[in-house]
Coordinates of C-alpha atoms and ligand atoms in Angstrom, one line a residue:
M140 CA 12.4 -29.2 -35.5
E141 CA 11.9 -32.8 -34.8
E142 CA 12.4 -32.2 -31.1
I143 CA 9.4 -29.9 -31.1
I144 CA 7.1 -32.3 -32.9
K145 CA 8.2 -35.1 -30.6
R146 CA 7.2 -33.1 -27.6
A147 CA 3.9 -32.1 -29.2
I148 CA 3.1 -35.8 -29.8
E149 CA 4.0 -36.7 -26.3
I150 CA 1.6 -34.1 -25.0
L151 CA -1.1 -35.2 -27.4
R152 CA -0.8 -38.8 -26.2
L153 CA -1.7 -37.9 -22.6
G154 CA -5.3 -36.9 -23.3
Y155 CA -7.3 -34.3 -25.1
V156 CA -5.5 -30.9 -24.9
C157 CA -6.9 -27.7 -26.4
D158 CA -5.0 -25.5 -28.8
R159 CA -4.2 -22.9 -26.1
C160 CA -2.7 -25.4 -23.8
L161 CA -0.8 -27.2 -26.5
G162 CA 0.6 -23.9 -27.8
R163 CA 1.4 -22.6 -24.3
Q164 CA 4.0 -25.3 -23.9
F165 CA 5.9 -23.6 -26.8
A166 CA 5.1 -20.0 -25.9
Q167 CA 8.7 -18.9 -25.8
L168 CA 8.9 -19.7 -29.5
L169 CA 7.6 -17.2 -32.1
T170 CA 6.5 -13.8 -31.2
N171 CA 3.5 -11.6 -32.0
T172 CA 1.2 -14.6 -32.1
S173 CA -1.0 -16.4 -29.6
N174 CA -0.8 -19.8 -27.9
E175 CA -4.0 -20.7 -29.7
V176 CA -2.3 -20.2 -33.1
R177 CA 0.8 -22.0 -32.0
G178 CA -1.3 -25.0 -30.8
S179 CA -3.4 -25.1 -33.9
A180 CA -0.3 -25.0 -36.1
L181 CA 1.3 -27.8 -34.2
R182 CA -1.8 -30.0 -34.2
R183 CA -2.0 -29.7 -37.9
T184 CA 1.7 -30.4 -38.4
V185 CA 1.4 -33.5 -36.3
A186 CA -1.8 -34.5 -38.2
L187 CA 0.2 -34.2 -41.5
M188 CA 2.8 -36.6 -40.1
V189 CA 0.2 -39.0 -38.9
D190 CA -1.4 -39.1 -42.3
A191 CA 1.9 -39.5 -44.1
K192 CA 3.2 -42.2 -41.8
R193 CA -0.3 -43.8 -41.5
D194 CA 0.3 -44.1 -37.8
T195 CA -1.4 -42.2 -34.9
F196 CA 1.7 -42.6 -32.6
G197 CA -0.7 -43.4 -29.8
I198 CA -2.2 -39.9 -29.9
H199 CA -5.4 -39.5 -28.0
P200 CA -8.2 -39.7 -30.7
E201 CA -10.0 -36.6 -29.4
N202 CA -7.0 -34.6 -30.4
F203 CA -7.9 -35.1 -34.1
K204 CA -11.2 -33.3 -33.7
G205 CA -11.7 -30.9 -36.5
V206 CA -8.9 -32.4 -38.5
E207 CA -10.0 -34.7 -41.4
L208 CA -7.3 -37.3 -41.8
R209 CA -7.3 -38.9 -45.3
W210 CA -5.5 -42.2 -44.7
V211 CA -5.8 -42.9 -41.0
K212 CA -9.0 -43.9 -39.2
V213 CA -9.5 -42.6 -35.7
P214 CA -12.4 -43.7 -33.5
K215 CA -15.4 -41.3 -33.2
T216 CA -15.3 -39.2 -30.0
A217 CA -17.8 -37.5 -27.8
R218 CA -19.1 -34.1 -28.9
T219 CA -17.7 -32.2 -25.9
T220 CA -14.2 -32.6 -24.9
K221 CA -12.4 -31.5 -21.8
C222 CA -8.8 -30.4 -22.0
F223 CA -6.9 -32.2 -19.3
L224 CA -4.6 -29.2 -18.7
C225 CA -7.1 -26.4 -18.3
E226 CA -10.5 -28.2 -18.0
N227 CA -11.7 -25.6 -20.5
S228 CA -11.1 -22.8 -18.1
F229 CA -10.7 -20.3 -20.9
E230 CA -14.4 -20.8 -21.9
K231 CA -15.3 -19.3 -18.5
I232 CA -13.6 -16.0 -19.2
D233 CA -16.5 -14.2 -20.8
S234 CA -18.9 -14.8 -18.0
L235 CA -16.2 -14.0 -15.4
V236 CA -15.5 -10.7 -17.2
R237 CA -19.2 -9.9 -17.3
R238 CA -19.4 -10.3 -13.5
A239 CA -16.2 -8.4 -12.9
R240 CA -17.7 -5.5 -14.8
R241 CA -20.7 -5.4 -12.5
L242 CA -18.5 -5.5 -9.4
L243 CA -16.4 -2.6 -10.7
K244 CA -19.3 -0.5 -11.7
N245 CA -19.2 1.8 -8.6
Y246 CA -15.5 2.2 -8.5
E247 CA -13.4 4.9 -10.2
F248 CA -10.0 3.7 -11.3
W249 CA -7.6 3.8 -14.2
R250 CA -5.1 1.0 -13.5
F251 CA -6.1 -2.5 -12.6
L252 CA -4.5 -5.9 -12.3
V253 CA -5.9 -9.4 -12.7
G254 CA -4.8 -12.5 -10.8
T255 CA -6.2 -16.0 -10.9
R256 CA -6.4 -19.0 -8.7
P257 CA -6.6 -22.1 -10.9
P258 CA -7.7 -25.4 -9.2
T259 CA -4.7 -27.0 -7.5
R260 CA -5.2 -30.2 -9.5
L261 CA -4.6 -28.3 -12.7
L262 CA -1.3 -26.8 -11.3
E263 CA -0.3 -30.3 -10.3
K264 CA -1.0 -31.6 -13.8
E265 CA 1.0 -28.8 -15.3
E266 CA 3.9 -29.7 -13.1
E267 CA 3.7 -33.3 -14.0
L268 CA 3.7 -32.4 -17.7
W269 CA 6.7 -30.1 -17.3
E270 CA 8.6 -33.0 -15.7
R271 CA 8.0 -35.1 -18.8
I272 CA 8.7 -32.6 -21.5
G273 CA 10.8 -29.9 -19.9
I274 CA 10.1 -26.2 -19.3
E275 CA 12.4 -24.6 -21.9
Y276 CA 9.6 -23.1 -24.0
C277 CA 6.5 -23.2 -21.8
E278 CA 4.4 -20.5 -20.1
P279 CA 2.4 -21.2 -16.9
L280 CA -1.4 -21.7 -17.2
K281 CA -1.8 -18.9 -14.6
A282 CA 0.1 -16.4 -16.7
E283 CA -2.1 -17.0 -19.7
L284 CA -5.3 -16.9 -17.7
N285 CA -4.2 -13.6 -16.1
R286 CA -3.3 -12.1 -19.4
E287 CA -6.4 -13.2 -21.2
I288 CA -8.8 -12.1 -18.5
G289 CA -6.9 -8.9 -18.2
K290 CA -7.1 -8.2 -22.0
K291 CA -10.8 -9.0 -22.2
L292 CA -11.8 -7.0 -19.1
E293 CA -9.7 -4.0 -20.3
L294 CA -11.5 -4.2 -23.7
A295 CA -15.0 -4.6 -22.1
L296 CA -14.4 -1.6 -19.8
K297 CA -13.0 0.5 -22.6
L298 CA -16.2 -0.2 -24.6
E299 CA -18.1 1.2 -21.7
G300 CA -16.1 4.4 -22.2
R301 CA -13.8 3.9 -19.2
K302 CA -10.1 4.8 -19.6
V303 CA -8.5 1.8 -17.9
T304 CA -5.4 -0.2 -18.5
V305 CA -3.8 -3.3 -17.0
D306 CA -0.9 -2.1 -14.8
R307 CA 1.3 -4.4 -12.9
E308 CA 3.3 -1.7 -11.0
R309 CA 0.7 0.5 -9.5
P310 CA -2.8 -1.0 -9.8
E311 CA -5.7 0.8 -8.0
V312 CA -7.8 -2.3 -8.1
V313 CA -6.8 -5.9 -8.1
L314 CA -9.2 -8.7 -9.1
I315 CA -8.5 -12.3 -8.1
F316 CA -10.5 -14.8 -10.0
D317 CA -11.0 -18.2 -8.4
L318 CA -11.5 -20.6 -11.3
E319 CA -12.6 -23.5 -9.1
T320 CA -15.4 -21.7 -7.2
G321 CA -16.1 -18.9 -9.7
E322 CA -15.6 -16.3 -6.9
I323 CA -14.1 -12.9 -7.8
E324 CA -12.2 -11.2 -5.0
L325 CA -12.1 -7.4 -5.5
N326 CA -9.3 -5.5 -3.7
V327 CA -9.5 -1.8 -3.9
N328 CA -6.2 -0.2 -3.0
S329 CA -6.1 2.8 -0.7
L330 CA -5.8 6.3 -1.9
F331 CA -3.0 8.3 -0.2
I332 CA -3.1 12.0 0.3
Y333 CA -0.2 14.0 1.6
G334 CA -0.7 17.3 3.5
E335 CA 0.5 19.4 6.3
Y336 CA -1.6 20.5 9.3
Q337 CA -1.6 23.0 12.1
K338 CA -3.6 22.4 15.3
L339 CA -4.7 25.7 16.6
K340 CA -6.6 24.6 19.7
R341 CA -5.5 22.6 22.7
G342 CA -7.5 19.6 23.9
I343 CA -8.0 17.5 20.9
P344 CA -5.9 14.4 20.0
Q345 CA -4.3 13.8 16.7
T346 CA -6.1 10.6 15.9
K347 CA -9.5 9.1 16.6
W348 CA -9.9 7.5 20.0
K349 CA -11.7 4.2 20.3
R350 CA -13.4 5.4 23.5
R351 CA -14.9 8.7 22.6
I352 CA -13.5 10.9 25.3
Y353 CA -12.7 13.8 23.0
K354 CA -15.3 15.4 20.8
T355 CA -13.2 15.3 17.8
S356 CA -9.6 14.9 16.6
V357 CA -7.2 16.3 14.0
Q358 CA -7.8 13.2 11.9
E359 CA -11.6 13.5 12.0
L360 CA -11.6 17.2 11.0
I361 CA -9.3 16.4 8.1
E362 CA -10.8 13.2 6.9
K363 CA -14.5 14.2 7.0
P364 CA -14.9 16.0 3.7
I365 CA -12.3 13.7 2.0
L366 CA -14.1 10.5 3.1
K367 CA -17.4 12.0 1.8
A368 CA -15.9 13.0 -1.6
T369 CA -14.1 9.7 -2.1
K370 CA -16.9 7.6 -0.7
G371 CA -14.2 5.7 1.1
K372 CA -14.9 3.0 3.7
K373 CA -12.7 4.6 6.4
A374 CA -9.5 6.5 6.7
L375 CA -6.1 6.0 8.5
F376 CA -4.1 8.9 9.6
H377 CA -0.3 8.7 9.4
G378 CA 1.4 11.7 11.1
A379 CA 5.0 12.7 11.1
G380 CA 5.1 12.4 14.9
R381 CA 2.3 13.8 17.1
E382 CA 1.9 16.5 19.6
D383 CA 0.3 16.1 23.0
I384 CA -3.4 16.5 23.3
T385 CA -2.9 19.6 25.4
A386 CA -0.4 21.1 23.0
R387 CA -1.0 23.2 19.9
C388 CA 0.9 22.5 16.8
L389 CA 1.6 25.9 15.2
G390 CA 4.3 24.5 12.9
W391 CA 3.1 22.6 9.8
R392 CA 3.2 18.9 10.5
P393 CA 3.3 16.6 7.5
F394 CA 0.8 13.7 7.4
V395 CA -0.6 11.2 5.0
L396 CA -4.3 10.4 5.0
E397 CA -5.0 6.9 3.7
I398 CA -8.5 6.4 2.3
K399 CA -9.5 2.7 2.4
E400 CA -11.6 1.4 -0.5
P401 CA -12.4 4.7 -2.2
R402 CA -15.1 4.7 -4.8
R403 CA -13.9 8.0 -6.2
R404 CA -10.3 8.9 -6.8
K405 CA -10.6 12.1 -8.7
V406 CA -11.1 14.6 -5.9
D407 CA -10.5 18.4 -6.0
L408 CA -7.9 18.7 -3.3
K409 CA -8.0 22.5 -3.4
E410 CA -11.7 22.3 -2.6
M411 CA -11.0 19.8 0.2
E412 CA -8.5 22.3 1.6
K413 CA -11.1 25.0 1.7
L414 CA -13.7 22.8 3.3
I415 CA -11.3 21.7 6.1
N416 CA -10.0 25.2 6.7
V417 CA -13.4 26.5 7.4
G418 CA -13.1 25.3 11.0
N419 CA -11.0 27.0 13.6
F420 CA -9.3 23.9 15.1
V421 CA -7.2 22.6 12.3
K422 CA -5.7 24.1 9.1
V423 CA -4.2 22.2 6.2
R424 CA -2.1 23.0 3.2
R425 CA -0.2 21.4 0.3
L426 CA -2.7 18.5 -0.1
R427 CA -1.5 16.2 -3.0
F428 CA -1.9 12.6 -4.1
V429 CA 1.1 10.4 -3.3
D430 CA 1.8 6.7 -3.4
S431 CA 1.9 4.3 -0.4
S432 CA 5.7 4.7 0.0
E433 CA 5.1 8.2 1.4
V434 CA 3.7 6.7 4.6
E435 CA 7.0 5.1 5.4
K436 CA 8.8 8.3 4.6
I437 CA 6.6 10.3 6.9
K438 CA 6.8 7.7 9.7
T439 CA 10.6 7.6 9.7
A440 CA 11.3 11.2 8.9
D441 CA 13.9 12.7 11.3
Y442 CA 12.5 16.3 11.6
L443 CA 13.9 18.5 14.3
K444 CA 11.2 20.2 16.3
S445 CA 11.0 23.6 17.9
Y446 CA 8.7 24.1 20.9
R447 CA 7.4 27.0 23.0
V448 CA 6.9 26.0 26.6
L449 CA 5.4 28.0 29.4
V450 CA 6.9 26.7 32.7
K451 CA 5.8 27.4 36.2
C452 CA 8.6 27.1 38.7
G453 CA 8.5 26.4 42.5
R454 CA 10.4 29.5 43.4
T455 CA 11.0 33.1 42.3
L456 CA 13.5 33.3 39.4
T457 CA 16.3 35.6 38.5
S458 CA 18.1 36.4 35.3
D459 CA 21.0 34.2 36.5
D460 CA 18.6 31.2 36.5
L461 CA 17.9 31.9 32.8
K462 CA 21.6 31.8 32.0
R463 CA 22.0 28.5 33.8
L464 CA 19.4 26.9 31.6
Q465 CA 21.9 26.9 28.7
A466 CA 23.3 23.8 30.4
L467 CA 20.4 22.0 28.8
V468 CA 21.8 22.6 25.3
T469 CA 23.4 19.2 25.3
I470 CA 22.6 15.5 25.0
I471 CA 19.6 14.6 27.1
S472 CA 19.4 11.2 28.6
Q473 CA 15.8 10.3 28.8
R474 CA 14.3 7.1 30.2
T475 CA 10.8 6.3 28.9
P476 CA 8.4 8.7 30.8
T477 CA 6.3 7.1 33.4
R478 CA 3.1 8.5 31.7
V479 CA 3.7 6.5 28.5
L480 CA 5.3 3.5 30.1
R481 CA 2.2 1.4 29.5
R482 CA 2.5 2.0 25.7
R483 CA 6.2 2.2 25.2
S484 CA 9.1 -0.1 26.2
D485 CA 11.2 1.1 29.1
L486 CA 14.5 2.2 27.7
V487 CA 17.0 5.2 27.8
R488 CA 17.0 7.5 24.8
K489 CA 19.7 10.0 24.0
R490 CA 18.3 13.1 22.4
K491 CA 19.9 16.4 21.7
V492 CA 18.8 19.9 22.5
Y493 CA 20.2 22.2 19.9
K494 CA 19.0 25.6 21.0
L495 CA 17.3 27.1 24.0
K496 CA 15.9 30.6 24.5
A497 CA 14.4 31.5 27.9
R498 CA 12.7 34.6 29.1
L499 CA 10.9 35.5 32.3
V500 CA 7.2 36.1 32.0
G501 CA 6.4 36.6 35.7
R502 CA 8.1 36.0 39.0
K503 CA 7.8 32.2 38.7
H504 CA 7.1 31.8 35.1
I505 CA 9.5 31.3 32.2
E506 CA 8.9 30.9 28.5
L507 CA 11.2 28.5 26.7
E508 CA 11.9 28.1 23.0
I509 CA 13.6 24.8 22.4
T510 CA 14.8 23.1 19.3
T511 CA 15.4 19.4 19.8
D512 CA 15.9 16.0 18.1
P513 CA 12.6 14.2 17.2
G514 CA 11.4 11.9 20.0
L515 CA 12.4 14.0 23.0
Y516 CA 9.6 14.2 25.5
V517 CA 9.5 17.9 26.3
K518 CA 7.3 17.8 29.3
E519 CA 9.8 15.5 31.0
L520 CA 12.7 17.7 29.9
V521 CA 11.0 20.3 32.1
T522 CA 9.9 18.2 35.1
G523 CA 12.7 15.8 35.2
D524 CA 10.3 12.9 35.6
D525 CA 11.7 11.9 39.0
G526 CA 15.2 11.8 37.7
R527 CA 14.3 9.7 34.6
T528 CA 15.2 12.6 32.3
K529 CA 18.7 14.1 32.9
P530 CA 19.5 17.0 32.8
S531 CA 16.2 18.8 33.1
V532 CA 14.9 22.3 33.8
A533 CA 13.8 21.2 37.3
E534 CA 17.3 19.8 38.0
V535 CA 19.1 22.9 36.7
L536 CA 17.0 25.3 38.6
G537 CA 16.8 23.1 41.7
C538 CA 13.0 23.4 42.2
E539 CA 9.8 21.8 41.0
C540 CA 8.8 22.8 37.5
E541 CA 5.6 22.2 35.6
V542 CA 4.5 22.7 32.1
K543 CA 1.6 25.1 31.8
E544 CA 1.4 25.4 28.0
L545 CA 3.2 23.6 25.2
D546 CA 3.2 24.4 21.5
V547 CA 5.0 22.9 18.6
I548 CA 6.1 26.0 16.8
A549 CA 8.2 24.5 14.0
I550 CA 8.8 21.1 12.3
H551 CA 12.0 21.5 10.4
K552 CA 11.5 19.5 7.2
K553 CA 15.1 20.3 6.1
P554 CA 18.1 20.0 8.5
I555 CA 18.8 23.5 10.0
K556 CA 22.1 24.9 9.2
G557 CA 24.7 24.1 11.8
F558 CA 22.4 21.5 13.4
R559 CA 22.9 17.8 12.8
T560 CA 20.5 15.1 13.9
E561 CA 22.7 12.7 15.8
K562 CA 22.3 9.0 15.1
K563 CA 19.8 7.8 17.7
K564 CA 21.3 5.7 20.4
S565 CA 18.2 4.2 21.8
Ligands
ZN707 ZN1 -6.6 -26.3 -22.3

């Protein structure tokens, strides 16, 4: 007991300290109470001792404000006092909360989080104090500020009829209060929507291009109604791989659409699906809200892919040629294609072809159905890319081959029976 009082006296000697800041140094003691109550109780206990011993123990006179000592005289103090630990930061909370409410007015959210930036000099003073009295029972200033602002803001928003709560794990908006400048930084977290798409027409890219060479993209067709409904600032498109601009994607490809700074979060995804599917270029299904971790899952997913490829060959083909193509059901060694060298590092990838079906569709045309590891460049599997892809259709047939049409026909979300995705040796 005496130890606690000694510590309290030591703090009270350093200068005027408010009840919150005094109590906060003992926040780990007692539960279901506030630092203000702890501080007030300590101040009065110390005052009792001061009066009993008729000695102020060198306590700063301002610390007796509001306490009438019977036996000890303390000098009169100024009307306003400034706590040396918080500089009366807690008095700013009401006006900060008012401004925060105005900032949040146009945003729909249910979970929020508060952070604060106290002035550096206050954090230094706190450190100095802890070095003197130890940190066994204390709570940082920042923690109390965060909590108090959070509580008051939550209450104020609830009184407006909004169903909000402080949530440390998955906040939709984060407010950072700078107590030095009074600035409030509002961070509106992205909204993530999972879905699967089909691209039914050739000639449009998956994502928006900076130089507007293409009229539209899969991304734009999908994001348009959703951006409008969520009033988001912009959208990012995360696809589970991508097909060539010239290829269709008839299999359903998973994606996550990330809406930046949405003002609305409650959006009818069934309705969105309908709006997107009105067009003939792109269809979507299975739209649902997900959290940000889904982006990583999508990006790293190892889905096997099946393609349909129409190949034009440099000579007339026979049914024997088709049989020879089974030699491609093996590990393909593929050096980064020349056409993507500018964007990708030059290295050799090993990718497996699991299954290949070939049929003649003309004297010089064959249609292939191939199932491969993700990351195999199918065009180069056909052309051989000047020997950079081995083996290849061109190599096996011993003639020039070119891709006339390419479609992704399936993206296998689950491993296919009997197939195993080899560990990539890239
Ligand atoms: Zn204080």
